[in-house]
CSV table of C-alpha atoms and ligand atoms in Angstrom, one decimal:
chain,number,residue,atom,x,y,z
O,1154,UNK,CA,140.8,59.1,113.8
O,1155,UNK,CA,142.2,55.4,114.8
O,1156,UNK,CA,143.2,54.7,118.4
O,1157,UNK,CA,146.8,54.5,117.3
O,1158,UNK,CA,146.2,58.1,116.0
O,1159,UNK,CA,144.7,59.4,119.0
O,1160,UNK,CA,147.3,58.3,121.1
O,1161,UNK,CA,150.4,59.4,119.2
O,1162,UNK,CA,148.9,62.6,118.6
O,1163,UNK,CA,147.8,63.1,122.3
O,1164,UNK,CA,151.3,62.4,123.2
O,1165,UNK,CA,152.6,65.2,120.6
O,1166,UNK,CA,150.1,67.6,121.9
O,1167,UNK,CA,148.8,67.1,125.2
O,1168,UNK,CA,150.9,67.5,128.7
O,1169,UNK,CA,152.4,64.7,130.4
O,1170,UNK,CA,150.3,64.4,133.6
O,1171,UNK,CA,148.3,61.2,133.1
O,1172,UNK,CA,149.3,57.8,133.8
O,1173,UNK,CA,146.9,56.6,130.6
O,1174,UNK,CA,146.2,52.9,129.5
O,1175,UNK,CA,146.5,52.7,125.9
O,1176,UNK,CA,143.1,52.9,125.0
O,1177,UNK,CA,141.1,55.6,123.0
O,1178,UNK,CA,137.7,55.9,123.4
O,1179,UNK,CA,135.1,57.3,120.9
O,1180,UNK,CA,131.3,56.4,122.1
O,1181,UNK,CA,129.7,55.0,124.9
O,1182,UNK,CA,126.1,53.9,126.0
O,1183,UNK,CA,124.7,52.9,129.3
O,1184,UNK,CA,127.6,51.2,131.0
O,1185,UNK,CA,129.5,50.4,128.0
O,1186,UNK,CA,132.2,52.1,126.1
O,1187,UNK,CA,133.8,51.8,122.6
O,1188,UNK,CA,137.1,52.4,120.9
O,1189,UNK,CA,137.2,53.6,117.6
O,1190,UNK,CA,137.6,50.0,116.0
O,1191,UNK,CA,134.5,49.2,117.9
O,1192,UNK,CA,135.6,47.0,120.4
O,1193,UNK,CA,133.2,47.1,123.6
O,1194,UNK,CA,134.1,47.5,127.3
O,1195,UNK,CA,132.2,47.4,130.3
O,1196,UNK,CA,132.9,50.3,132.4
O,1197,UNK,CA,133.6,49.9,135.8
O,1198,UNK,CA,135.4,53.3,136.1
O,1199,UNK,CA,132.9,55.9,134.7
O,1200,UNK,CA,135.0,58.3,134.4
O,1201,UNK,CA,136.2,57.8,138.2
O,1202,UNK,CA,132.8,58.0,139.7
O,1203,UNK,CA,131.4,60.4,137.4
O,1204,UNK,CA,128.9,58.7,134.7
O,1205,UNK,CA,126.3,58.3,137.3
O,1206,UNK,CA,123.5,57.7,135.2
O,1207,UNK,CA,125.9,55.5,132.6
O,1208,UNK,CA,127.1,57.1,129.4
O,1209,UNK,CA,124.7,58.8,127.0
O,1210,UNK,CA,121.3,58.6,129.2
O,1211,UNK,CA,118.5,59.5,127.2
O,1212,UNK,CA,117.8,62.1,130.2
O,1213,UNK,CA,120.6,63.8,130.5
O,1214,UNK,CA,121.0,64.1,126.4
O,1215,UNK,CA,117.6,65.5,126.3
O,1216,UNK,CA,118.5,68.1,129.2
O,1217,UNK,CA,121.5,69.0,127.8
O,1218,UNK,CA,119.9,69.5,124.2
O,1219,UNK,CA,117.1,71.5,125.9
O,1220,UNK,CA,119.0,73.8,127.7
O,1221,UNK,CA,121.6,74.3,125.1
O,1222,UNK,CA,119.0,75.5,122.8
O,1223,UNK,CA,117.5,77.6,125.1
O,1224,UNK,CA,120.4,79.4,127.4
O,1225,UNK,CA,123.9,77.9,127.7
O,1226,UNK,CA,125.8,80.4,129.6
O,1227,UNK,CA,125.4,83.8,131.1
O,1228,UNK,CA,127.2,85.3,134.1
O,1229,UNK,CA,126.7,84.9,137.7
O,1230,UNK,CA,126.2,88.7,137.5
O,1231,UNK,CA,122.3,87.7,136.6
O,1232,UNK,CA,119.9,84.9,138.2
O,1233,UNK,CA,119.0,81.8,136.3
O,1234,UNK,CA,116.5,79.2,137.0
O,1235,UNK,CA,118.3,75.9,136.6
O,1236,UNK,CA,120.8,77.2,139.1
O,1237,UNK,CA,118.2,78.2,142.1
O,1238,UNK,CA,116.5,74.8,141.2
O,1239,UNK,CA,119.7,72.8,141.5
O,1240,UNK,CA,120.7,74.7,144.8
O,1241,UNK,CA,117.1,74.1,145.8
O,1242,UNK,CA,116.8,70.2,145.5
O,1243,UNK,CA,120.3,69.8,147.5
O,1244,UNK,CA,119.3,71.9,150.0
O,1245,UNK,CA,116.1,70.3,150.6
O,1246,UNK,CA,117.5,66.9,150.6
O,1247,UNK,CA,120.9,67.6,152.9
O,1248,UNK,CA,121.9,69.2,156.0
O,1249,UNK,CA,122.7,72.4,154.2
O,1250,UNK,CA,120.8,76.0,153.8
O,1251,UNK,CA,123.2,77.4,150.9
O,1252,UNK,CA,125.3,76.6,148.0
O,1253,UNK,CA,128.0,77.8,146.1
O,1254,UNK,CA,128.7,76.3,142.5
O,1255,UNK,CA,131.9,75.9,140.6
O,1256,UNK,CA,133.5,73.6,138.1
O,1257,UNK,CA,135.5,70.8,140.1
O,1258,UNK,CA,136.1,69.1,143.1
O,1259,UNK,CA,139.4,70.9,143.8
O,1260,UNK,CA,137.6,74.2,143.2
O,1261,UNK,CA,134.7,73.1,145.7
O,1262,UNK,CA,137.4,72.1,148.1
O,1263,UNK,CA,139.2,75.5,147.6
O,1264,UNK,CA,135.8,76.9,148.3
O,1265,UNK,CA,135.4,75.1,151.4
O,1266,UNK,CA,138.5,76.0,152.7
O,1267,UNK,CA,138.4,79.6,152.1
O,1268,UNK,CA,134.7,79.8,153.4
O,1269,UNK,CA,135.8,78.1,156.6
O,1270,UNK,CA,138.9,80.6,157.0
O,1271,UNK,CA,136.4,83.7,156.3
O,1272,UNK,CA,133.8,82.0,158.8
O,1273,UNK,CA,136.7,81.5,161.8
O,1274,UNK,CA,138.0,85.0,161.2
O,1275,UNK,CA,134.6,86.8,161.3
O,1276,UNK,CA,133.5,84.5,164.4
O,1277,UNK,CA,136.4,84.5,166.5
O,1278,UNK,CA,139.0,87.2,165.1
O,1279,UNK,CA,142.3,86.4,163.2
O,1280,UNK,CA,144.4,83.7,164.4
O,1281,UNK,CA,142.1,80.8,163.6
O,1282,UNK,CA,143.1,79.8,160.0
O,1283,UNK,CA,144.5,76.1,160.3
O,1284,UNK,CA,142.9,73.3,158.5
O,1285,UNK,CA,143.3,69.8,160.0
O,1286,UNK,CA,143.1,67.0,157.1
O,1287,UNK,CA,143.8,63.4,157.2
O,1288,UNK,CA,146.7,61.4,156.3
O,1289,UNK,CA,146.1,59.3,153.1
O,1290,UNK,CA,143.7,61.6,151.9
O,1291,UNK,CA,142.6,63.5,148.6
O,1292,UNK,CA,141.5,66.8,147.7
O,1293,UNK,CA,142.3,68.0,144.6
O,1294,UNK,CA,145.6,69.5,142.6
O,1295,UNK,CA,145.2,73.1,143.4
O,1296,UNK,CA,147.6,74.5,145.4
O,1297,UNK,CA,145.4,74.5,148.7
O,1298,UNK,CA,144.2,71.4,148.0
O,1299,UNK,CA,147.2,69.5,147.3
O,1300,UNK,CA,148.5,71.0,150.4
O,1301,UNK,CA,145.5,69.6,152.2
O,1302,UNK,CA,146.0,66.0,150.3
O,1303,UNK,CA,147.7,63.8,152.8
O,1304,UNK,CA,149.7,62.0,151.0
O,1305,UNK,CA,153.7,63.3,150.1
O,1306,UNK,CA,154.0,61.7,146.9
O,1307,UNK,CA,151.7,64.5,145.6
O,1308,UNK,CA,154.0,67.3,147.2
O,1309,UNK,CA,157.2,66.7,145.5
O,1310,UNK,CA,158.9,69.9,143.7
O,1311,UNK,CA,156.1,72.1,144.1
O,1312,UNK,CA,156.8,74.1,147.1
O,1313,UNK,CA,156.3,75.9,149.0
O,1314,UNK,CA,153.2,74.9,150.2
O,1315,UNK,CA,150.2,76.5,151.5
O,1316,UNK,CA,150.6,77.6,155.3
O,1317,UNK,CA,148.1,76.6,157.7
O,1318,UNK,CA,147.0,73.2,156.7
O,1319,UNK,CA,148.2,70.1,159.0
O,1320,UNK,CA,147.4,66.4,159.0
O,1321,UNK,CA,146.5,64.0,161.3
O,1322,UNK,CA,146.1,60.1,161.2
O,1323,UNK,CA,142.6,58.7,159.4
O,1324,UNK,CA,140.6,57.3,162.4
O,1325,UNK,CA,143.0,58.1,165.0
O,1326,UNK,CA,140.5,59.7,168.0
O,1327,UNK,CA,143.4,60.8,170.2
O,1328,UNK,CA,145.7,62.1,167.4
O,1329,UNK,CA,142.3,64.5,166.3
O,1330,UNK,CA,141.9,65.7,170.2
O,1331,UNK,CA,145.7,66.2,170.3
O,1332,UNK,CA,145.7,68.0,167.4
O,1333,UNK,CA,142.9,70.6,167.6
O,1334,UNK,CA,143.6,73.8,169.2
O,1335,UNK,CA,141.9,77.2,169.6
O,1336,UNK,CA,143.8,78.0,165.9
O,1337,UNK,CA,141.9,75.3,164.2
O,1338,UNK,CA,139.4,76.8,162.0
O,1339,UNK,CA,138.3,73.5,160.4
O,1340,UNK,CA,138.9,69.9,160.2
O,1341,UNK,CA,138.3,68.3,156.4
O,1342,UNK,CA,137.8,64.7,155.9
O,1343,UNK,CA,136.4,62.2,152.9
O,1344,UNK,CA,134.0,59.8,154.6
O,1345,UNK,CA,135.6,57.2,152.5
O,1346,UNK,CA,139.0,57.7,151.5
O,1347,UNK,CA,138.5,57.0,147.6
O,1348,UNK,CA,141.9,57.7,146.1
O,1349,UNK,CA,143.6,56.5,149.0
O,1350,UNK,CA,142.3,53.1,148.5
O,1351,UNK,CA,138.4,53.1,149.5
O,1352,UNK,CA,139.3,53.5,153.1
O,1353,UNK,CA,135.9,53.8,155.5
O,1354,UNK,CA,136.2,56.5,158.6
O,1355,UNK,CA,134.9,54.7,161.6
O,1356,UNK,CA,131.8,55.7,163.0
O,1357,UNK,CA,133.4,56.7,166.1
O,1358,UNK,CA,136.1,58.7,164.6
O,1359,UNK,CA,133.2,60.6,163.1
O,1360,UNK,CA,131.2,61.3,165.9
O,1361,UNK,CA,134.3,61.9,167.8
O,1362,UNK,CA,135.3,64.8,164.9
O,1363,UNK,CA,132.0,66.3,165.3
O,1364,UNK,CA,132.2,66.7,169.0
O,1365,UNK,CA,135.8,67.8,169.1
O,1366,UNK,CA,134.8,70.5,166.7
O,1367,UNK,CA,132.1,71.5,168.4
O,1368,UNK,CA,134.3,72.1,171.6
O,1369,UNK,CA,136.8,74.2,169.4
O,1370,UNK,CA,134.5,76.3,167.6
O,1371,UNK,CA,135.9,74.4,164.4
O,1372,UNK,CA,134.0,73.7,161.3
O,1373,UNK,CA,133.8,70.0,160.0
O,1374,UNK,CA,134.0,69.5,156.5
O,1375,UNK,CA,133.1,66.8,154.6
O,1376,UNK,CA,134.8,65.9,151.1
O,1377,UNK,CA,132.2,64.2,149.6
O,1378,UNK,CA,133.3,64.9,145.9
O,1379,UNK,CA,133.9,60.8,145.4
O,1380,UNK,CA,131.3,59.6,147.8
O,1381,UNK,CA,128.7,62.3,147.5
O,1382,UNK,CA,125.3,62.0,145.2
O,1383,UNK,CA,124.4,58.4,145.4
O,1384,UNK,CA,127.4,56.8,145.0
O,1385,UNK,CA,127.4,54.7,148.3
O,1386,UNK,CA,123.7,53.9,148.0
O,1387,UNK,CA,122.6,57.0,150.0
O,1388,UNK,CA,122.5,60.7,148.7
O,1389,UNK,CA,125.3,61.7,150.7
O,1390,UNK,CA,128.0,59.2,152.4
O,1391,UNK,CA,127.4,61.5,155.8
O,1392,UNK,CA,123.6,59.9,156.2
O,1393,UNK,CA,125.3,56.3,157.0
O,1394,UNK,CA,127.3,57.9,159.7
O,1395,UNK,CA,124.5,60.4,161.0
O,1396,UNK,CA,126.8,63.1,161.4
O,1397,UNK,CA,126.1,65.8,159.9
O,1398,UNK,CA,129.2,68.4,158.5
O,1399,UNK,CA,128.8,72.2,158.7
O,1400,UNK,CA,130.5,72.3,154.7
O,1401,UNK,CA,130.4,69.6,152.5
O,1402,UNK,CA,131.7,69.7,149.0
O,1403,UNK,CA,130.3,68.0,145.8
O,1404,UNK,CA,131.7,67.2,142.1
O,1405,UNK,CA,132.0,64.0,140.2
O,1406,UNK,CA,128.7,62.3,140.1
O,1407,UNK,CA,126.9,65.4,140.6
O,1408,UNK,CA,127.2,66.6,136.8
O,1409,UNK,CA,126.6,63.1,135.8
O,1410,UNK,CA,129.6,63.9,133.2
O,1411,UNK,CA,129.6,67.9,132.9
O,1412,UNK,CA,132.0,69.7,134.7
O,1413,UNK,CA,130.2,71.0,138.1
O,1414,UNK,CA,131.4,71.5,141.8
O,1415,UNK,CA,129.3,72.6,144.8
O,1416,UNK,CA,130.4,73.8,148.3
O,1417,UNK,CA,127.3,73.3,150.5
O,1418,UNK,CA,127.0,74.8,154.1
O,1419,UNK,CA,124.5,75.7,156.9
O,1420,UNK,CA,123.4,79.4,157.1
O,1421,UNK,CA,125.6,80.4,159.7
O,1422,UNK,CA,128.6,79.7,158.1
O,1423,UNK,CA,127.2,80.7,154.5
O,1424,UNK,CA,127.1,84.4,156.1
O,1425,UNK,CA,131.0,84.4,156.1
O,1426,UNK,CA,131.0,85.0,152.4
O,1427,UNK,CA,129.5,88.4,151.4
O,1428,UNK,CA,129.8,89.6,147.5
O,1429,UNK,CA,133.2,89.9,146.0
O,1430,UNK,CA,134.8,87.2,148.2
O,1431,UNK,CA,134.5,84.3,145.9
O,1432,UNK,CA,133.3,83.6,142.7
O,1433,UNK,CA,133.3,81.8,139.2
O,1434,UNK,CA,132.7,82.6,135.5
O,1435,UNK,CA,131.2,79.5,134.4
O,1436,UNK,CA,130.6,77.7,138.1
O,1437,UNK,CA,126.5,76.8,138.1
O,1438,UNK,CA,125.8,78.0,134.7
O,1439,UNK,CA,122.4,77.2,132.9
O,1440,UNK,CA,123.5,74.2,131.1
O,1441,UNK,CA,125.6,72.0,134.0
O,1442,UNK,CA,122.8,72.7,136.5
O,1443,UNK,CA,119.9,71.8,134.1
O,1444,UNK,CA,121.7,68.4,133.7
O,1445,UNK,CA,122.8,67.9,137.5
O,1446,UNK,CA,118.7,68.6,138.4
O,1447,UNK,CA,118.0,65.3,136.3
O,1448,UNK,CA,120.8,63.3,137.9
O,1449,UNK,CA,119.5,64.2,141.3
O,1450,UNK,CA,115.9,63.9,140.5
O,1451,UNK,CA,116.8,60.5,139.1
O,1452,UNK,CA,118.5,59.4,142.3
O,1453,UNK,CA,115.4,60.6,144.3
O,1454,UNK,CA,112.9,59.0,142.3
O,1455,UNK,CA,111.0,56.3,144.6
O,1456,UNK,CA,112.3,52.8,143.8
O,1457,UNK,CA,114.9,54.8,141.9
O,1458,UNK,CA,119.0,54.7,141.4
O,1459,UNK,CA,119.3,55.2,145.1
O,1460,UNK,CA,117.8,51.9,146.1
O,1461,UNK,CA,118.9,49.9,143.5
O,1462,UNK,CA,122.7,51.3,143.9
O,1463,UNK,CA,122.1,49.7,147.5
O,1464,UNK,CA,120.8,46.3,146.2
O,1465,UNK,CA,123.6,46.3,143.6
O,1466,UNK,CA,126.2,47.5,145.7
O,1467,UNK,CA,125.5,44.5,148.3
O,1468,UNK,CA,125.2,42.1,145.6
O,1469,UNK,CA,128.8,43.2,144.1
O,1470,UNK,CA,130.2,43.3,147.7
O,1471,UNK,CA,129.0,39.8,148.4
O,1472,UNK,CA,130.7,38.4,144.9
O,1473,UNK,CA,133.8,40.3,146.0
O,1474,UNK,CA,133.7,38.8,149.5
O,1475,UNK,CA,133.4,35.1,147.5
O,1476,UNK,CA,136.4,36.2,145.6
O,1477,UNK,CA,138.1,36.7,149.1
O,1478,UNK,CA,137.2,33.3,150.4
O,1479,UNK,CA,138.4,31.4,147.3
O,1480,UNK,CA,141.8,33.1,146.7
O,1481,UNK,CA,144.8,33.5,149.1
O,1482,UNK,CA,145.8,36.9,147.1
O,1483,UNK,CA,142.4,38.7,147.7
O,1484,UNK,CA,143.0,40.1,151.1
O,1485,UNK,CA,139.9,42.6,151.9
O,1486,UNK,CA,137.1,43.9,150.5
O,1487,UNK,CA,136.0,47.5,150.9
O,1488,UNK,CA,133.6,50.4,150.4
O,1489,UNK,CA,130.0,51.0,150.3
O,1490,UNK,CA,127.3,51.2,147.7
O,1491,UNK,CA,129.4,51.0,144.4
O,1492,UNK,CA,132.5,52.7,145.7
O,1493,UNK,CA,133.9,49.3,146.0
O,1494,UNK,CA,137.5,48.2,147.0
O,1495,UNK,CA,139.1,44.8,146.7
O,1496,UNK,CA,142.6,44.8,148.5
O,1497,UNK,CA,145.0,42.1,146.7
O,1498,UNK,CA,148.5,40.9,147.1
O,1499,UNK,CA,149.4,41.3,143.5
O,1500,UNK,CA,150.4,44.3,141.2
O,1501,UNK,CA,147.1,45.9,140.6
O,1502,UNK,CA,148.1,47.6,137.5
O,1503,UNK,CA,148.9,44.0,135.6
O,1504,UNK,CA,145.1,42.9,136.6
O,1505,UNK,CA,143.9,46.3,135.4
O,1506,UNK,CA,145.8,45.7,131.9
O,1507,UNK,CA,144.5,41.8,131.7
O,1508,UNK,CA,140.7,42.9,132.6
O,1509,UNK,CA,141.0,45.7,129.7
O,1510,UNK,CA,142.2,43.2,127.3
O,1511,UNK,CA,139.2,41.0,128.3
O,1512,UNK,CA,136.8,43.9,127.9
O,1513,UNK,CA,136.6,45.3,131.5
O,1514,UNK,CA,137.5,48.8,132.4
O,1515,UNK,CA,138.5,48.8,136.1
O,1516,UNK,CA,140.9,51.3,138.4
O,1517,UNK,CA,143.6,50.4,140.6
O,1518,UNK,CA,144.6,52.9,143.3
O,1519,UNK,CA,146.8,53.2,146.2
O,1520,UNK,CA,149.3,50.4,144.4
O,1521,UNK,CA,147.1,47.3,145.0
O,1522,UNK,CA,143.4,48.1,145.5
O,1523,UNK,CA,141.2,47.5,142.6
O,1524,UNK,CA,138.6,50.0,142.6
O,1525,UNK,CA,135.1,49.7,141.3
O,1526,UNK,CA,132.8,53.1,140.5
O,1527,UNK,CA,130.6,51.8,137.6
O,1528,UNK,CA,128.0,54.0,136.6
O,1529,UNK,CA,125.0,53.3,139.4
O,1530,UNK,CA,123.0,51.8,136.3
O,1531,UNK,CA,125.1,48.9,136.5
O,1532,UNK,CA,123.4,45.2,137.0
O,1533,UNK,CA,124.2,42.1,138.7
O,1534,UNK,CA,124.8,40.2,135.3
O,1535,UNK,CA,127.4,42.7,134.1
O,1536,UNK,CA,129.1,42.3,137.8
O,1537,UNK,CA,129.1,38.6,137.4
O,1538,UNK,CA,130.8,38.6,134.2
O,1539,UNK,CA,133.6,40.9,135.7
O,1540,UNK,CA,133.7,38.5,138.5
O,1541,UNK,CA,134.0,35.5,136.5
O,1542,UNK,CA,136.9,37.1,134.9
O,1543,UNK,CA,138.6,38.1,138.3
O,1544,UNK,CA,138.1,33.7,139.1
O,1545,UNK,CA,140.0,33.2,136.2
O,1546,UNK,CA,142.6,35.9,136.7
O,1547,UNK,CA,143.2,34.6,140.3
O,1548,UNK,CA,143.4,31.2,139.4
O,1549,UNK,CA,146.4,32.1,136.6
O,1550,UNK,CA,144.0,31.5,133.6
O,1551,UNK,CA,144.7,34.4,131.9
O,1552,UNK,CA,148.1,34.2,130.4
O,1553,UNK,CA,150.8,36.3,132.3
O,1554,UNK,CA,151.6,35.4,136.0
O,1555,UNK,CA,150.4,38.4,137.6
O,1556,UNK,CA,150.3,36.6,141.3
D,179,PLP,N1,138.0,65.1,146.6
D,179,PLP,C1,138.2,63.8,146.4
D,179,PLP,C2,137.4,63.0,147.4
D,179,PLP,C3,138.2,63.1,145.0
D,179,PLP,O1,138.5,61.9,145.2
D,179,PLP,C4,139.1,64.2,144.1
D,179,PLP,C5,139.2,63.6,142.7
D,179,PLP,O2,139.4,62.8,142.5
D,179,PLP,C6,138.9,65.7,144.0
D,179,PLP,C7,138.5,66.1,145.5
D,179,PLP,C8,139.4,66.5,143.2
D,179,PLP,O3,138.4,66.6,142.1
D,179,PLP,P1,138.7,67.3,140.8
D,179,PLP,O4,139.6,66.2,140.1
D,179,PLP,O5,137.1,67.3,140.2
D,179,PLP,O6,139.2,68.4,141.0
């Protein structure tokens, strides 16, 4: 099919929920993707922080082929080796003792909310059910996770929302102290708000939340769906803060492109779940777990992807800071590792369009924050190419007056 046909038939047959760009993609290789007409794009979106190893990496293709030819799916009524191997490598490299597997970030957060309430009820009795989430956060599209999402624009027309979930301002210690009460079962926070505009939590806020939760007998839940699995240069973003949560959620990069989510917790908390209380038909099946194991293994290799993500991320950050020092319209550089944001005083969507027309896929979030979440395999040369284009755009040399 041609691009035109794919776009026309998508509009004909698929529900209209995405603000899509006029681009169909048929093939990917490393940091490059291609449209049906063979045009090449350097991908700084990577499925929104998903394709950690790049497109069609040999190791992942091999893992998929091998596992698909061996055992693709069986019910969680049975035990499988890929699932336990993945759980083991996650537990051995995190604060957690136990893992629950599901299919997406929203499901992972649903799991976290259910687990937190179960734990509170079992440990403290009824009445301790409230979840405090952050303003400007994003946690998913199911009813509980969209309720937890602290952006009212997502709540329009779908009420009533799930009761017992409240929002407090991000990075405001006083507000957190004031809001927590004996009713609080848990506090949910992204270490870096990704969809909200790449805004990092303050170290002091994270330390304070840990302390406030401990004093109130509430759980601290980190949503690392976007920040986890190497994206920020550490396996998990919480390692930058030296604050460990009680519960953590993962998805996106964990599967490297196959649908997989996970909710991790300490042993004490995990015990709140007993057989029958939670489950998933497809979650953590042998196929996705064998792929995710390769992703995590590649990240942990010495001199592997984690260290290169740190180095390349630092290089990228500095290049973006150069842009800020050169151009009035660049207001701020934010983020960590390869989750970076450039705040511009211009229409971000126009810049995204111009980049695409010149062979670069980037994303814009929160209106005016250009977000860069490329594969962790991106290199300095590709970053230079993008930054050269951004220089031309900011100089007004790329046609449309966007600034
Ligand atoms: N949590 C965070 C921090 C996210 O960024 C996202 C998606 O962007 C989600 C949860 C939802 O993940 P999914 O789209 O896999 O349900």
